């Protein structure tokens, strides 16, 4: 009998995860299927208990369920620190993990960029910034979080400081902050479809030694990444973060090395690239 995997969220119809994981299962000849389910916050507990009872192989969680999951599953230390769970494993009870930060780290590693010892400027202070901030600080990066609502930046920096070096600030001096950074990470929705002409920074703000990582993957090349290329900086798009967070979930569930290239191609095909 097939083993079922799932992603829960709301909205969920545009999730790339089923295509990505089903491509991996097919490639490895595994008798498994991955489906998307619309689940509200109020139903998350019932949905997870039901999934475990029905023998699901594992579940991913997306907006708006990642934080609520902490009240339900047994979260590992990193997920507990981040305050969000994106991967649930049922092998031993109901264990929660957060693979978003690892996905970001591996996306940069694929581009030859190491976060250890790097000065990383994260723009935004939402859930994605939290996952990336904790992961990169834990890996030895020197973090600055710049956010439109400055208080959120200070609050997140204070939390991240528990595992490494982090400070928070507003967006007013972004150009100066970028001049002192090795890696600029956009975790905001600025530049995302349909607002594709928007950008948090332009080429004049950047320098050739900079790596610009945009977690947005729709469009694949955001205005921010166009600006990075114009400045001679290294541009990294959000696709590999998506792929690597999925690949890491796949490892957690299956103890098998996932076919990362196959998963990447499935995502690119789904994006029409
Ligand atoms: P997620 O959990 O996906 O990271 P979020 O919690 O909604 O999403 O956070 C979105 C981030 O993008 C926030 O840091 C937000 O800034 P505020 O805290 O000031 O709201 C940032 N953001 C969204 N639109 C923005 C814009 N037009 N300019 C600057 N920052 C923006």
Short mmCIF file of C-alpha atoms and ligand atoms in Angstrom, two decimals:
data_model
loop_
_atom_site.label_atom_id
_atom_site.label_comp_id
_atom_site.label_asym_id
_atom_site.label_seq_id
_atom_site.Cartn_x
_atom_site.Cartn_y
_atom_site.Cartn_z
CA UNK A 1 0.00 0.00 0.00
CA UNK A 2 1.23 3.47 -0.82
CA UNK A 3 2.55 5.66 1.96
CA UNK A 4 0.92 9.11 1.92
CA UNK A 5 2.71 12.38 2.65
CA UNK A 6 1.09 15.80 2.74
CA UNK A 7 1.39 19.53 3.05
CA UNK A 8 -1.22 21.31 5.18
CA UNK A 9 -1.94 25.03 4.84
CA UNK A 10 -4.53 27.63 3.86
CA UNK A 11 -4.36 28.71 1.06
CA UNK A 12 -2.65 25.62 -0.31
CA UNK A 13 -3.57 25.27 -3.99
CA UNK A 14 -0.35 26.91 -5.25
CA UNK A 15 2.02 24.79 -3.14
CA UNK A 16 5.00 23.43 -5.07
CA UNK A 17 5.58 20.66 -2.52
CA UNK A 18 3.44 17.91 -4.09
CA UNK A 19 5.20 18.24 -7.46
CA UNK A 20 8.62 18.37 -5.83
CA UNK A 21 8.17 15.35 -3.54
CA UNK A 22 6.22 13.22 -6.02
CA UNK A 23 9.04 13.72 -8.56
CA UNK A 24 11.50 12.50 -5.91
CA UNK A 25 9.38 9.44 -5.03
CA UNK A 26 9.04 8.52 -8.70
CA UNK A 27 12.76 8.98 -9.31
CA UNK A 28 13.67 6.71 -6.39
CA UNK A 29 10.95 4.15 -7.20
CA UNK A 30 9.33 4.63 -3.78
CA UNK A 31 5.69 3.56 -3.38
CA UNK A 32 4.63 6.93 -1.94
CA UNK A 33 2.32 9.82 -2.83
CA UNK A 34 2.30 13.44 -1.65
CA UNK A 35 -0.88 15.55 -1.54
CA UNK A 36 -1.92 19.08 -0.51
CA UNK A 37 -4.75 19.56 2.01
CA UNK A 38 -6.45 22.78 3.03
CA UNK A 39 -6.35 22.82 6.84
CA UNK A 40 -7.35 25.73 9.08
CA UNK A 41 -5.52 26.61 12.31
CA UNK A 42 -8.47 25.37 14.34
CA UNK A 43 -8.31 21.97 12.64
CA UNK A 44 -4.55 21.46 12.75
CA UNK A 45 -4.54 19.26 15.85
CA UNK A 46 -7.26 16.98 14.47
CA UNK A 47 -5.57 16.87 11.07
CA UNK A 48 -2.20 15.85 12.53
CA UNK A 49 -3.72 13.23 14.83
CA UNK A 50 -5.68 11.89 11.87
CA UNK A 51 -2.61 11.81 9.63
CA UNK A 52 -0.65 9.87 12.24
CA UNK A 53 -3.55 7.49 12.83
CA UNK A 54 -3.80 6.82 9.10
CA UNK A 55 -0.11 6.04 8.83
CA UNK A 56 1.01 9.11 6.86
CA UNK A 57 4.76 9.11 6.24
CA UNK A 58 5.13 12.78 7.16
CA UNK A 59 3.60 16.23 6.82
CA UNK A 60 4.84 19.68 5.85
CA UNK A 61 3.14 22.75 7.28
CA UNK A 62 2.86 26.15 5.67
CA UNK A 63 1.05 29.43 6.30
CA UNK A 64 -0.81 29.87 8.69
CA UNK A 65 -0.01 26.68 10.61
CA UNK A 66 3.71 26.73 11.39
CA UNK A 67 3.44 28.59 14.72
CA UNK A 68 0.30 26.84 15.96
CA UNK A 69 2.09 23.49 15.47
CA UNK A 70 4.35 24.27 18.45
CA UNK A 71 1.33 23.75 20.73
CA UNK A 72 0.74 20.30 19.26
CA UNK A 73 3.99 18.55 18.30
CA UNK A 74 7.21 17.81 20.13
CA UNK A 75 9.45 20.45 18.50
CA UNK A 76 13.22 19.96 18.17
CA UNK A 77 15.39 22.73 19.72
CA UNK A 78 15.89 24.72 16.49
CA UNK A 79 12.16 24.70 15.61
CA UNK A 80 11.35 25.68 19.21
CA UNK A 81 13.77 28.62 19.01
CA UNK A 82 12.43 29.74 15.64
CA UNK A 83 8.91 29.35 17.00
CA UNK A 84 7.68 27.56 13.89
CA UNK A 85 7.45 24.00 12.54
CA UNK A 86 7.41 23.21 8.81
CA UNK A 87 8.04 19.44 8.99
CA UNK A 88 6.30 16.83 11.13
CA UNK A 89 7.58 13.27 11.47
CA UNK A 90 5.41 10.49 12.91
CA UNK A 91 7.99 7.74 13.50
CA UNK A 92 8.33 8.42 17.22
CA UNK A 93 5.26 10.30 18.45
CA UNK A 94 4.82 13.59 16.58
CA UNK A 95 8.12 15.40 16.15
CA UNK A 96 8.42 18.89 14.65
CA UNK A 97 11.33 20.38 12.73
CA UNK A 98 12.03 23.60 10.88
CA UNK A 99 14.01 23.10 7.66
CA UNK A 100 13.56 26.62 6.21
CA UNK A 101 16.83 28.00 7.59
CA UNK A 102 18.78 24.93 6.44
CA UNK A 103 17.19 25.40 3.00
CA UNK A 104 18.48 28.99 2.87
CA UNK A 105 21.95 27.97 4.03
CA UNK A 106 22.20 25.22 1.38
CA UNK A 107 20.88 27.54 -1.36
CA UNK A 108 23.80 29.87 -0.60
CA UNK A 109 26.24 26.94 -0.35
CA UNK A 110 25.17 25.83 -3.86
CA UNK A 111 26.23 29.29 -5.06
CA UNK A 112 29.60 28.85 -3.31
CA UNK A 113 28.69 31.21 -0.46
CA UNK A 114 29.42 30.25 3.16
CA UNK A 115 27.51 32.06 5.89
CA UNK A 116 30.04 31.26 8.66
CA UNK A 117 31.84 34.48 9.57
CA UNK A 118 29.87 36.49 6.99
CA UNK A 119 28.19 39.82 7.74
CA UNK A 120 24.57 39.09 6.82
CA UNK A 121 21.98 41.83 6.40
CA UNK A 122 18.45 40.42 6.58
CA UNK A 123 15.68 42.72 5.38
CA UNK A 124 12.33 41.86 6.98
CA UNK A 125 11.44 40.47 10.39
CA UNK A 126 8.64 37.96 9.70
CA UNK A 127 8.64 34.17 9.86
CA UNK A 128 11.18 33.64 7.08
CA UNK A 129 13.58 36.17 8.64
CA UNK A 130 13.26 34.34 11.96
CA UNK A 131 14.16 30.95 10.48
CA UNK A 132 17.09 32.38 8.50
CA UNK A 133 18.28 34.60 11.36
CA UNK A 134 18.47 31.73 13.88
CA UNK A 135 20.06 29.32 11.41
CA UNK A 136 22.72 31.76 10.17
CA UNK A 137 23.54 33.11 13.65
CA UNK A 138 23.89 29.54 14.83
CA UNK A 139 26.29 28.93 11.93
CA UNK A 140 28.50 31.85 12.98
CA UNK A 141 27.24 34.73 10.82
CA UNK A 142 27.17 38.30 12.14
CA UNK A 143 23.52 39.29 11.66
CA UNK A 144 21.86 42.65 11.13
CA UNK A 145 18.06 42.66 10.80
CA UNK A 146 16.58 45.72 9.08
CA UNK A 147 12.81 46.09 9.03
CA UNK A 148 10.23 48.70 8.04
CA UNK A 149 8.65 48.37 11.50
CA UNK A 150 11.84 48.89 13.46
CA UNK A 151 10.54 47.42 16.71
CA UNK A 152 10.05 44.02 15.06
CA UNK A 153 13.71 44.11 13.97
CA UNK A 154 14.87 44.84 17.52
CA UNK A 155 12.63 42.12 18.96
CA UNK A 156 13.87 39.51 16.48
CA UNK A 157 17.53 40.55 16.94
CA UNK A 158 17.16 40.19 20.70
CA UNK A 159 15.81 36.64 20.25
CA UNK A 160 18.48 35.67 17.71
CA UNK A 161 21.20 37.03 20.03
CA UNK A 162 20.58 34.01 22.24
CA UNK A 163 22.45 31.86 19.69
CA UNK A 164 24.88 34.34 18.12
CA UNK A 165 25.52 37.93 17.10
CA UNK A 166 22.55 40.03 15.94
CA UNK A 167 21.35 43.62 15.96
CA UNK A 168 18.16 45.25 14.75
CA UNK A 169 17.52 48.50 12.89
CA UNK A 170 15.12 50.29 10.54
CA UNK A 171 15.36 50.73 6.77
CA UNK A 172 16.48 54.39 6.76
CA UNK A 173 20.22 53.65 6.38
CA UNK A 174 19.91 50.64 4.12
CA UNK A 175 22.60 51.84 1.70
CA UNK A 176 25.16 52.18 4.51
CA UNK A 177 24.14 48.81 5.93
CA UNK A 178 24.56 47.14 2.53
CA UNK A 179 28.01 48.70 2.12
CA UNK A 180 29.06 46.88 5.31
CA UNK A 181 27.45 43.54 4.39
CA UNK A 182 28.77 40.42 2.65
CA UNK A 183 25.32 38.92 2.12
CA UNK A 184 21.98 40.74 1.68
CA UNK A 185 18.87 38.59 2.20
CA UNK A 186 15.42 39.80 1.18
CA UNK A 187 12.76 38.04 3.26
CA UNK A 188 10.00 40.55 2.47
CA UNK A 189 7.37 40.18 -0.22
CA UNK A 190 8.71 43.26 -2.03
CA UNK A 191 9.22 42.34 -5.71
CA UNK A 192 6.93 39.31 -5.60
CA UNK A 193 4.37 38.79 -8.36
CA UNK A 194 2.37 40.92 -9.23
CA UNK A 195 4.54 43.79 -7.88
CA UNK A 196 7.53 42.76 -9.95
CA UNK A 197 8.94 46.27 -10.46
CA UNK A 198 9.45 46.81 -6.71
CA UNK A 199 12.79 46.33 -5.00
CA UNK A 200 14.25 46.95 -1.54
CA UNK A 201 17.54 48.21 -3.05
CA UNK A 202 19.05 49.24 -6.36
CA UNK A 203 22.44 48.64 -8.02
CA UNK A 204 23.86 51.94 -6.67
CA UNK A 205 23.39 50.58 -3.15
CA UNK A 206 25.43 47.44 -3.89
CA UNK A 207 29.06 46.40 -4.35
CA UNK A 208 30.62 43.60 -6.46
CA UNK A 209 31.69 41.52 -3.42
CA UNK A 210 28.09 41.34 -2.21
CA UNK A 211 25.88 38.26 -2.48
CA UNK A 212 22.20 39.11 -2.88
CA UNK A 213 19.82 36.33 -1.90
CA UNK A 214 16.12 36.88 -2.59
CA UNK A 215 13.86 34.23 -1.05
CA UNK A 216 11.15 35.25 -3.53
CA UNK A 217 10.94 32.73 -6.42
CA UNK A 218 8.02 34.19 -8.36
CA UNK A 219 9.41 35.74 -10.52
CA UNK A 220 12.62 33.71 -10.62
CA UNK A 221 14.64 36.82 -11.29
CA UNK A 222 13.25 39.63 -9.15
CA UNK A 223 14.05 43.29 -9.71
CA UNK A 224 16.40 43.04 -6.71
CA UNK A 225 18.39 40.28 -8.43
CA UNK A 226 18.51 42.31 -11.68
CA UNK A 227 19.96 45.18 -9.67
CA UNK A 228 22.49 42.80 -8.08
CA UNK A 229 23.66 41.61 -11.50
CA UNK A 230 23.95 45.20 -12.72
CA UNK A 231 26.21 45.93 -9.71
CA UNK A 232 28.39 42.88 -10.45
CA UNK A 233 27.19 41.19 -7.25
CA UNK A 234 26.35 37.47 -6.92
CA UNK A 235 22.59 36.90 -7.34
CA UNK A 236 20.85 33.88 -5.73
CA UNK A 237 17.12 33.28 -6.22
CA UNK A 238 14.68 31.58 -3.85
CA UNK A 239 14.18 28.32 -5.76
CA UNK A 240 16.96 26.38 -4.09
CA UNK A 241 15.77 27.43 -0.62
CA UNK A 242 12.38 25.92 -1.46
CA UNK A 243 14.04 22.79 -2.87
CA UNK A 244 16.47 22.30 0.01
CA UNK A 245 13.86 22.80 2.73
CA UNK A 246 11.89 20.05 0.99
CA UNK A 247 14.95 17.85 0.55
CA UNK A 248 15.75 18.16 4.26
CA UNK A 249 12.17 17.20 5.18
CA UNK A 250 12.53 14.20 2.83
CA UNK A 251 15.69 13.12 4.73
CA UNK A 252 13.92 13.47 8.09
CA UNK A 253 11.02 11.26 6.98
CA UNK A 254 12.76 8.66 4.86
CA UNK A 255 16.40 8.50 5.95
CA UNK A 256 17.17 8.45 2.23
CA UNK A 257 19.25 10.95 0.26
CA UNK A 258 16.74 12.83 -1.95
CA UNK A 259 17.39 13.52 -5.65
CA UNK A 260 17.83 17.29 -5.26
CA UNK A 261 18.21 17.96 -9.01
CA UNK A 262 15.00 16.09 -9.78
CA UNK A 263 13.18 18.13 -7.13
CA UNK A 264 14.64 21.35 -8.53
CA UNK A 265 13.56 20.49 -12.07
CA UNK A 266 10.03 19.71 -10.85
CA UNK A 267 9.82 23.14 -9.20
CA UNK A 268 11.25 24.93 -12.24
CA UNK A 269 8.78 23.13 -14.50
CA UNK A 270 5.88 24.06 -12.20
CA UNK A 271 7.06 27.68 -12.30
CA UNK A 272 7.09 27.50 -16.10
CA UNK A 273 10.83 28.12 -16.24
P1 LIG B 1 6.79 35.92 6.42
O1 LIG B 1 6.31 35.16 7.62
O2 LIG B 1 6.54 35.23 5.11
O3 LIG B 1 8.23 36.35 6.55
P2 LIG B 1 5.43 38.33 7.36
O4 LIG B 1 5.49 37.86 8.75
O5 LIG B 1 4.16 38.87 6.83
O6 LIG B 1 5.86 37.20 6.31
O7 LIG B 1 6.59 39.40 7.16
C1 LIG B 1 6.70 40.13 6.01
C2 LIG B 1 7.91 41.06 6.15
O8 LIG B 1 7.99 41.85 4.98
C3 LIG B 1 7.80 42.02 7.31
O9 LIG B 1 9.10 42.20 7.86
C4 LIG B 1 7.30 43.29 6.65
O10 LIG B 1 7.65 44.48 7.33
P3 LIG B 1 6.76 45.02 8.57
O11 LIG B 1 7.17 44.22 9.76
O12 LIG B 1 7.12 46.47 8.69
O13 LIG B 1 5.32 44.81 8.18
C5 LIG B 1 8.02 43.22 5.34
N1 LIG B 1 7.40 44.00 4.27
C6 LIG B 1 6.25 43.71 3.61
N2 LIG B 1 5.99 44.65 2.68
C7 LIG B 1 6.98 45.58 2.77
C8 LIG B 1 7.29 46.78 2.07
N3 LIG B 1 6.50 47.24 1.09
N4 LIG B 1 8.41 47.44 2.42
C9 LIG B 1 9.22 46.99 3.40
N5 LIG B 1 8.99 45.85 4.10
C10 LIG B 1 7.88 45.15 3.79
#
